[in-house]
């Protein structure tokens, strides 16, 4: 997924095209993204990944950025956490490593 974060990248463009073909041919297209790379607190990168997974739920970068871009209030942070929680699985070192 870390290679798909650039919304103007060729890889993302190709993956969207492949997904669209799968949807046309089979009526659906499942998408899973895995990354070990943090998002670096970039709301645009987060939106790009969410838009790839669920383009109908996250159609507009402008609206997403307007709503969550500044992260100036607790309500914004909690709202974003609630909105993306169905799409996130986060493992922390304490859960998987026995050092």
mmCIF file of N, CA and C in Angstrom:
data_model
loop_
_atom_site.group_PDB
_atom_site.id
_atom_site.type_symbol
_atom_site.label_atom_id
_atom_site.label_comp_id
_atom_site.label_asym_id
_atom_site.label_seq_id
_atom_site.Cartn_x
_atom_site.Cartn_y
_atom_site.Cartn_z
ATOM 1 N N UNK A 1 0.812 -1.198 0.000
ATOM 2 C CA UNK A 1 0.000 0.000 0.000
ATOM 3 C C UNK A 1 0.854 1.259 0.000
ATOM 4 N N UNK A 2 2.069 1.179 0.569
ATOM 5 C CA UNK A 2 2.875 2.398 0.637
ATOM 6 C C UNK A 2 3.208 2.949 -0.745
ATOM 7 N N UNK A 3 3.148 2.121 -1.772
ATOM 8 C CA UNK A 3 3.425 2.596 -3.132
ATOM 9 C C UNK A 3 2.196 3.215 -3.795
ATOM 10 N N UNK A 4 1.033 3.087 -3.170
ATOM 11 C CA UNK A 4 -0.201 3.633 -3.732
ATOM 12 C C UNK A 4 -0.578 4.985 -3.136
ATOM 13 N N UNK A 5 0.205 5.497 -2.225
ATOM 14 C CA UNK A 5 -0.179 6.716 -1.509
ATOM 15 C C UNK A 5 -0.175 7.958 -2.383
ATOM 16 N N UNK A 6 0.578 7.965 -3.454
ATOM 17 C CA UNK A 6 0.626 9.136 -4.336
ATOM 18 C C UNK A 6 -0.576 9.093 -5.268
ATOM 19 N N UNK A 7 -1.509 10.042 -5.099
ATOM 20 C CA UNK A 7 -2.742 10.015 -5.879
ATOM 21 C C UNK A 7 -2.527 10.254 -7.371
ATOM 22 N N UNK A 8 -1.349 10.706 -7.757
ATOM 23 C CA UNK A 8 -1.056 10.925 -9.175
ATOM 24 C C UNK A 8 -0.097 9.885 -9.742
ATOM 25 N N UNK A 9 0.171 8.840 -8.978
ATOM 26 C CA UNK A 9 1.132 7.823 -9.390
ATOM 27 C C UNK A 9 0.578 6.857 -10.425
ATOM 28 N N UNK A 10 1.459 6.336 -11.245
ATOM 29 C CA UNK A 10 1.079 5.380 -12.296
ATOM 30 C C UNK A 10 0.561 4.067 -11.717
ATOM 31 N N UNK A 11 1.170 3.594 -10.639
ATOM 32 C CA UNK A 11 0.736 2.336 -10.043
ATOM 33 C C UNK A 11 -0.711 2.437 -9.573
ATOM 34 N N UNK A 12 -1.062 3.518 -8.914
ATOM 35 C CA UNK A 12 -2.437 3.700 -8.455
ATOM 36 C C UNK A 12 -3.388 3.743 -9.640
ATOM 37 N N UNK A 13 -3.000 4.431 -10.682
ATOM 38 C CA UNK A 13 -3.821 4.502 -11.891
ATOM 39 C C UNK A 13 -4.061 3.098 -12.472
ATOM 40 N N UNK A 14 -3.010 2.299 -12.555
ATOM 41 C CA UNK A 14 -3.138 0.926 -13.073
ATOM 42 C C UNK A 14 -4.013 0.065 -12.178
ATOM 43 N N UNK A 15 -3.837 0.176 -10.873
ATOM 44 C CA UNK A 15 -4.622 -0.629 -9.941
ATOM 45 C C UNK A 15 -6.101 -0.264 -10.005
ATOM 46 N N UNK A 16 -6.413 1.011 -10.162
ATOM 47 C CA UNK A 16 -7.812 1.430 -10.296
ATOM 48 C C UNK A 16 -8.416 0.870 -11.575
ATOM 49 N N UNK A 17 -7.638 0.854 -12.637
ATOM 50 C CA UNK A 17 -8.119 0.303 -13.904
ATOM 51 C C UNK A 17 -8.381 -1.200 -13.783
ATOM 52 N N UNK A 18 -7.481 -1.919 -13.160
ATOM 53 C CA UNK A 18 -7.655 -3.359 -12.961
ATOM 54 C C UNK A 18 -8.885 -3.625 -12.087
ATOM 55 N N UNK A 19 -9.054 -2.850 -11.026
ATOM 56 C CA UNK A 19 -10.209 -3.018 -10.146
ATOM 57 C C UNK A 19 -11.511 -2.739 -10.881
ATOM 58 N N UNK A 20 -11.509 -1.722 -11.721
ATOM 59 C CA UNK A 20 -12.722 -1.400 -12.488
ATOM 60 C C UNK A 20 -13.072 -2.540 -13.442
ATOM 61 N N UNK A 21 -12.079 -3.122 -14.081
ATOM 62 C CA UNK A 21 -12.325 -4.274 -14.968
ATOM 63 C C UNK A 21 -12.895 -5.455 -14.185
ATOM 64 N N UNK A 22 -12.353 -5.714 -13.019
ATOM 65 C CA UNK A 22 -12.851 -6.802 -12.185
ATOM 66 C C UNK A 22 -14.302 -6.584 -11.794
ATOM 67 N N UNK A 23 -14.637 -5.352 -11.486
ATOM 68 C CA UNK A 23 -16.017 -5.030 -11.133
ATOM 69 C C UNK A 23 -16.941 -5.244 -12.317
ATOM 70 N N UNK A 24 -16.520 -4.819 -13.490
ATOM 71 C CA UNK A 24 -17.341 -5.004 -14.692
ATOM 72 C C UNK A 24 -17.527 -6.479 -15.028
ATOM 73 N N UNK A 25 -16.475 -7.256 -14.898
ATOM 74 C CA UNK A 25 -16.536 -8.668 -15.276
ATOM 75 C C UNK A 25 -17.244 -9.542 -14.251
ATOM 76 N N UNK A 26 -17.082 -9.216 -12.958
ATOM 77 C CA UNK A 26 -17.577 -10.105 -11.915
ATOM 78 C C UNK A 26 -18.662 -9.479 -11.029
ATOM 79 N N UNK A 27 -18.931 -8.203 -11.214
ATOM 80 C CA UNK A 27 -19.951 -7.536 -10.415
ATOM 81 C C UNK A 27 -19.461 -7.021 -9.079
ATOM 82 N N UNK A 28 -18.235 -7.329 -8.720
ATOM 83 C CA UNK A 28 -17.644 -6.845 -7.474
ATOM 84 C C UNK A 28 -16.130 -6.911 -7.608
ATOM 85 N N UNK A 29 -15.467 -6.261 -6.691
ATOM 86 C CA UNK A 29 -14.013 -6.326 -6.656
ATOM 87 C C UNK A 29 -13.568 -6.119 -5.221
ATOM 88 N N UNK A 30 -12.974 -7.119 -4.620
ATOM 89 C CA UNK A 30 -12.461 -6.994 -3.259
ATOM 90 C C UNK A 30 -11.083 -6.355 -3.305
ATOM 91 N N UNK A 31 -10.817 -5.529 -2.320
ATOM 92 C CA UNK A 31 -9.524 -4.844 -2.249
ATOM 93 C C UNK A 31 -9.006 -4.909 -0.825
ATOM 94 N N UNK A 32 -7.745 -5.232 -0.701
ATOM 95 C CA UNK A 32 -7.081 -5.257 0.599
ATOM 96 C C UNK A 32 -5.743 -4.563 0.424
ATOM 97 N N UNK A 33 -5.430 -3.671 1.338
ATOM 98 C CA UNK A 33 -4.135 -3.002 1.327
ATOM 99 C C UNK A 33 -3.405 -3.352 2.612
ATOM 100 N N UNK A 34 -2.129 -3.645 2.467
ATOM 101 C CA UNK A 34 -1.305 -3.919 3.641
ATOM 102 C C UNK A 34 -0.071 -3.036 3.559
ATOM 103 N N UNK A 35 0.277 -2.464 4.681
ATOM 104 C CA UNK A 35 1.472 -1.651 4.718
ATOM 105 C C UNK A 35 2.096 -1.703 6.102
ATOM 106 N N UNK A 36 3.372 -1.621 6.145
ATOM 107 C CA UNK A 36 4.089 -1.485 7.403
ATOM 108 C C UNK A 36 4.616 -0.075 7.550
ATOM 109 N N UNK A 37 4.301 0.749 6.567
ATOM 110 C CA UNK A 37 4.798 2.117 6.533
ATOM 111 C C UNK A 37 3.760 3.063 7.113
ATOM 112 N N UNK A 38 4.144 3.879 8.090
ATOM 113 C CA UNK A 38 3.182 4.842 8.627
ATOM 114 C C UNK A 38 2.793 5.891 7.591
ATOM 115 N N UNK A 39 1.685 6.552 7.835
ATOM 116 C CA UNK A 39 1.163 7.528 6.881
ATOM 117 C C UNK A 39 1.811 8.898 6.996
ATOM 118 N N UNK A 40 2.671 9.091 7.938
ATOM 119 C CA UNK A 40 3.400 10.347 8.098
ATOM 120 C C UNK A 40 2.480 11.552 8.305
ATOM 121 N N UNK A 41 1.329 11.319 8.921
ATOM 122 C CA UNK A 41 0.399 12.401 9.244
ATOM 123 C C UNK A 41 -0.027 13.210 8.022
ATOM 124 N N UNK A 42 -0.200 12.539 6.910
ATOM 125 C CA UNK A 42 -0.592 13.210 5.681
ATOM 126 C C UNK A 42 -2.008 12.784 5.323
ATOM 127 N N UNK A 43 -2.949 13.702 5.443
ATOM 128 C CA UNK A 43 -4.355 13.387 5.229
ATOM 129 C C UNK A 43 -4.636 13.036 3.766
ATOM 130 N N UNK A 44 -3.885 13.619 2.849
ATOM 131 C CA UNK A 44 -4.082 13.295 1.432
ATOM 132 C C UNK A 44 -3.677 11.861 1.126
ATOM 133 N N UNK A 45 -2.584 11.395 1.712
ATOM 134 C CA UNK A 45 -2.162 10.006 1.516
ATOM 135 C C UNK A 45 -3.190 9.042 2.088
ATOM 136 N N UNK A 46 -3.716 9.358 3.255
ATOM 137 C CA UNK A 46 -4.750 8.526 3.863
ATOM 138 C C UNK A 46 -5.974 8.467 2.958
ATOM 139 N N UNK A 47 -6.413 9.623 2.452
ATOM 140 C CA UNK A 47 -7.575 9.648 1.562
ATOM 141 C C UNK A 47 -7.319 8.822 0.299
ATOM 142 N N UNK A 48 -6.138 8.901 -0.270
ATOM 143 C CA UNK A 48 -5.817 8.143 -1.476
ATOM 144 C C UNK A 48 -6.006 6.650 -1.250
ATOM 145 N N UNK A 49 -5.530 6.144 -0.128
ATOM 146 C CA UNK A 49 -5.690 4.727 0.182
ATOM 147 C C UNK A 49 -7.153 4.372 0.434
ATOM 148 N N UNK A 50 -7.858 5.216 1.180
ATOM 149 C CA UNK A 50 -9.274 4.957 1.445
ATOM 150 C C UNK A 50 -10.102 5.027 0.171
ATOM 151 N N UNK A 51 -9.781 5.969 -0.692
ATOM 152 C CA UNK A 51 -10.493 6.111 -1.965
ATOM 153 C C UNK A 51 -10.269 4.890 -2.847
ATOM 154 N N UNK A 52 -9.089 4.307 -2.802
ATOM 155 C CA UNK A 52 -8.833 3.098 -3.574
ATOM 156 C C UNK A 52 -9.663 1.932 -3.036
ATOM 157 N N UNK A 53 -9.743 1.805 -1.719
ATOM 158 C CA UNK A 53 -10.489 0.703 -1.108
ATOM 159 C C UNK A 53 -11.991 0.871 -1.310
ATOM 160 N N UNK A 54 -12.510 2.067 -1.031
ATOM 161 C CA UNK A 54 -13.950 2.343 -1.086
ATOM 162 C C UNK A 54 -14.199 3.672 -1.794
ATOM 163 N N UNK A 55 -14.110 3.701 -3.123
ATOM 164 C CA UNK A 55 -14.259 4.974 -3.834
ATOM 165 C C UNK A 55 -15.628 5.636 -3.650
ATOM 166 N N UNK A 56 -16.659 4.858 -3.359
ATOM 167 C CA UNK A 56 -17.990 5.450 -3.181
ATOM 168 C C UNK A 56 -18.163 6.053 -1.787
ATOM 169 N N UNK A 57 -17.437 5.549 -0.817
ATOM 170 C CA UNK A 57 -17.503 6.104 0.532
ATOM 171 C C UNK A 57 -16.558 7.284 0.713
ATOM 172 N N UNK A 58 -15.512 7.336 -0.094
ATOM 173 C CA UNK A 58 -14.518 8.406 -0.011
ATOM 174 C C UNK A 58 -14.296 9.005 -1.408
ATOM 175 N N UNK A 59 -15.315 9.657 -1.980
ATOM 176 C CA UNK A 59 -15.219 10.102 -3.366
ATOM 177 C C UNK A 59 -14.419 11.391 -3.573
ATOM 178 N N UNK A 60 -14.367 12.258 -2.564
ATOM 179 C CA UNK A 60 -13.817 13.593 -2.793
ATOM 180 C C UNK A 60 -12.699 13.928 -1.813
ATOM 181 N N UNK A 61 -11.512 14.161 -2.346
ATOM 182 C CA UNK A 61 -10.395 14.601 -1.514
ATOM 183 C C UNK A 61 -10.709 15.958 -0.895
ATOM 184 N N UNK A 62 -11.330 16.831 -1.655
ATOM 185 C CA UNK A 62 -11.622 18.167 -1.157
ATOM 186 C C UNK A 62 -12.539 18.119 0.080
ATOM 187 N N UNK A 63 -13.590 17.314 0.018
ATOM 188 C CA UNK A 63 -14.495 17.192 1.160
ATOM 189 C C UNK A 63 -13.799 16.542 2.350
ATOM 190 N N UNK A 64 -13.020 15.510 2.093
ATOM 191 C CA UNK A 64 -12.296 14.813 3.151
ATOM 192 C C UNK A 64 -11.302 15.766 3.817
ATOM 193 N N UNK A 65 -10.578 16.522 3.004
ATOM 194 C CA UNK A 65 -9.590 17.467 3.510
ATOM 195 C C UNK A 65 -10.268 18.601 4.281
ATOM 196 N N UNK A 66 -11.402 19.058 3.784
ATOM 197 C CA UNK A 66 -12.127 20.128 4.473
ATOM 198 C C UNK A 66 -12.610 19.667 5.850
ATOM 199 N N UNK A 67 -13.064 18.436 5.912
ATOM 200 C CA UNK A 67 -13.604 17.906 7.167
ATOM 201 C C UNK A 67 -12.519 17.516 8.159
ATOM 202 N N UNK A 68 -11.427 16.895 7.681
ATOM 203 C CA UNK A 68 -10.422 16.332 8.589
ATOM 204 C C UNK A 68 -9.020 16.911 8.426
ATOM 205 N N UNK A 69 -8.805 17.767 7.441
ATOM 206 C CA UNK A 69 -7.458 18.205 7.077
ATOM 207 C C UNK A 69 -6.666 18.903 8.159
ATOM 208 N N UNK A 70 -7.312 19.707 8.973
ATOM 209 C CA UNK A 70 -6.550 20.463 9.973
ATOM 210 C C UNK A 70 -6.316 19.693 11.256
ATOM 211 N N UNK A 71 -7.206 18.771 11.587
ATOM 212 C CA UNK A 71 -7.138 18.016 12.838
ATOM 213 C C UNK A 71 -6.960 18.969 14.018
ATOM 214 N N UNK A 72 -7.714 20.063 13.978
ATOM 215 C CA UNK A 72 -7.579 21.097 14.991
ATOM 216 C C UNK A 72 -8.428 20.840 16.226
ATOM 217 N N UNK A 73 -9.438 19.988 16.093
ATOM 218 C CA UNK A 73 -10.324 19.758 17.232
ATOM 219 C C UNK A 73 -10.396 18.283 17.582
ATOM 220 N N UNK A 74 -10.787 18.038 18.798
ATOM 221 C CA UNK A 74 -10.968 16.666 19.251
ATOM 222 C C UNK A 74 -12.054 15.970 18.432
ATOM 223 N N UNK A 75 -13.099 16.722 18.088
ATOM 224 C CA UNK A 75 -14.195 16.166 17.290
ATOM 225 C C UNK A 75 -13.716 15.692 15.924
ATOM 226 N N UNK A 76 -12.804 16.444 15.305
ATOM 227 C CA UNK A 76 -12.247 16.023 14.011
ATOM 228 C C UNK A 76 -11.476 14.711 14.150
ATOM 229 N N UNK A 77 -10.641 14.633 15.157
ATOM 230 C CA UNK A 77 -9.829 13.432 15.363
ATOM 231 C C UNK A 77 -10.725 12.231 15.639
ATOM 232 N N UNK A 78 -11.658 12.379 16.547
ATOM 233 C CA UNK A 78 -12.546 11.271 16.882
ATOM 234 C C UNK A 78 -13.441 10.889 15.704
ATOM 235 N N UNK A 79 -13.894 11.892 14.944
ATOM 236 C CA UNK A 79 -14.717 11.609 13.768
ATOM 237 C C UNK A 79 -13.947 10.813 12.725
ATOM 238 N N UNK A 80 -12.693 11.188 12.499
ATOM 239 C CA UNK A 80 -11.872 10.460 11.532
ATOM 240 C C UNK A 80 -11.578 9.048 12.036
ATOM 241 N N UNK A 81 -11.251 8.917 13.300
ATOM 242 C CA UNK A 81 -10.993 7.593 13.856
ATOM 243 C C UNK A 81 -12.216 6.686 13.692
ATOM 244 N N UNK A 82 -13.386 7.226 13.937
ATOM 245 C CA UNK A 82 -14.612 6.446 13.794
ATOM 246 C C UNK A 82 -14.867 6.082 12.331
ATOM 247 N N UNK A 83 -14.620 7.017 11.424
ATOM 248 C CA UNK A 83 -14.874 6.786 10.002
ATOM 249 C C UNK A 83 -13.944 5.726 9.422
ATOM 250 N N UNK A 84 -12.687 5.718 9.854
ATOM 251 C CA UNK A 84 -11.727 4.781 9.249
ATOM 252 C C UNK A 84 -11.574 3.483 10.035
ATOM 253 N N UNK A 85 -12.127 3.394 11.219
ATOM 254 C CA UNK A 85 -11.919 2.194 12.034
ATOM 255 C C UNK A 85 -12.347 0.894 11.352
ATOM 256 N N UNK A 86 -13.405 0.857 10.528
ATOM 257 C CA UNK A 86 -13.730 -0.404 9.851
ATOM 258 C C UNK A 86 -12.680 -0.845 8.827
ATOM 259 N N UNK A 87 -11.781 0.050 8.466
ATOM 260 C CA UNK A 87 -10.797 -0.242 7.429
ATOM 261 C C UNK A 87 -9.408 -0.511 7.984
ATOM 262 N N UNK A 88 -9.240 -0.412 9.285
ATOM 263 C CA UNK A 88 -7.915 -0.501 9.873
ATOM 264 C C UNK A 88 -7.781 -1.730 10.765
ATOM 265 N N UNK A 89 -6.665 -2.378 10.644
ATOM 266 C CA UNK A 89 -6.265 -3.428 11.571
ATOM 267 C C UNK A 89 -4.839 -3.082 11.960
ATOM 268 N N UNK A 90 -4.648 -2.766 13.189
ATOM 269 C CA UNK A 90 -3.337 -2.327 13.646
ATOM 270 C C UNK A 90 -2.806 -3.302 14.673
ATOM 271 N N UNK A 91 -1.637 -3.808 14.394
ATOM 272 C CA UNK A 91 -0.959 -4.683 15.356
ATOM 273 C C UNK A 91 0.211 -3.899 15.927
ATOM 274 N N UNK A 92 0.380 -4.022 17.202
ATOM 275 C CA UNK A 92 1.513 -3.374 17.862
ATOM 276 C C UNK A 92 2.487 -4.420 18.334
ATOM 277 N N UNK A 93 3.704 -4.024 18.513
ATOM 278 C CA UNK A 93 4.770 -4.948 18.858
ATOM 279 C C UNK A 93 4.441 -5.774 20.104
ATOM 280 N N UNK A 94 3.824 -5.145 21.080
ATOM 281 C CA UNK A 94 3.505 -5.857 22.323
ATOM 282 C C UNK A 94 2.571 -7.033 22.069
ATOM 283 N N UNK A 95 1.751 -6.948 21.033
ATOM 284 C CA UNK A 95 0.790 -8.016 20.725
ATOM 285 C C UNK A 95 1.412 -9.176 19.969
ATOM 286 N N UNK A 96 2.547 -8.966 19.315
ATOM 287 C CA UNK A 96 3.081 -10.013 18.435
ATOM 288 C C UNK A 96 4.503 -10.460 18.766
ATOM 289 N N UNK A 97 5.221 -9.714 19.568
ATOM 290 C CA UNK A 97 6.623 -10.061 19.837
ATOM 291 C C UNK A 97 6.814 -10.450 21.294
ATOM 292 N N UNK A 98 7.639 -11.437 21.499
ATOM 293 C CA UNK A 98 8.026 -11.835 22.855
ATOM 294 C C UNK A 98 9.515 -11.571 23.028
ATOM 295 N N UNK A 99 9.856 -10.333 23.327
ATOM 296 C CA UNK A 99 11.270 -9.965 23.500
ATOM 297 C C UNK A 99 11.775 -10.295 24.863
#
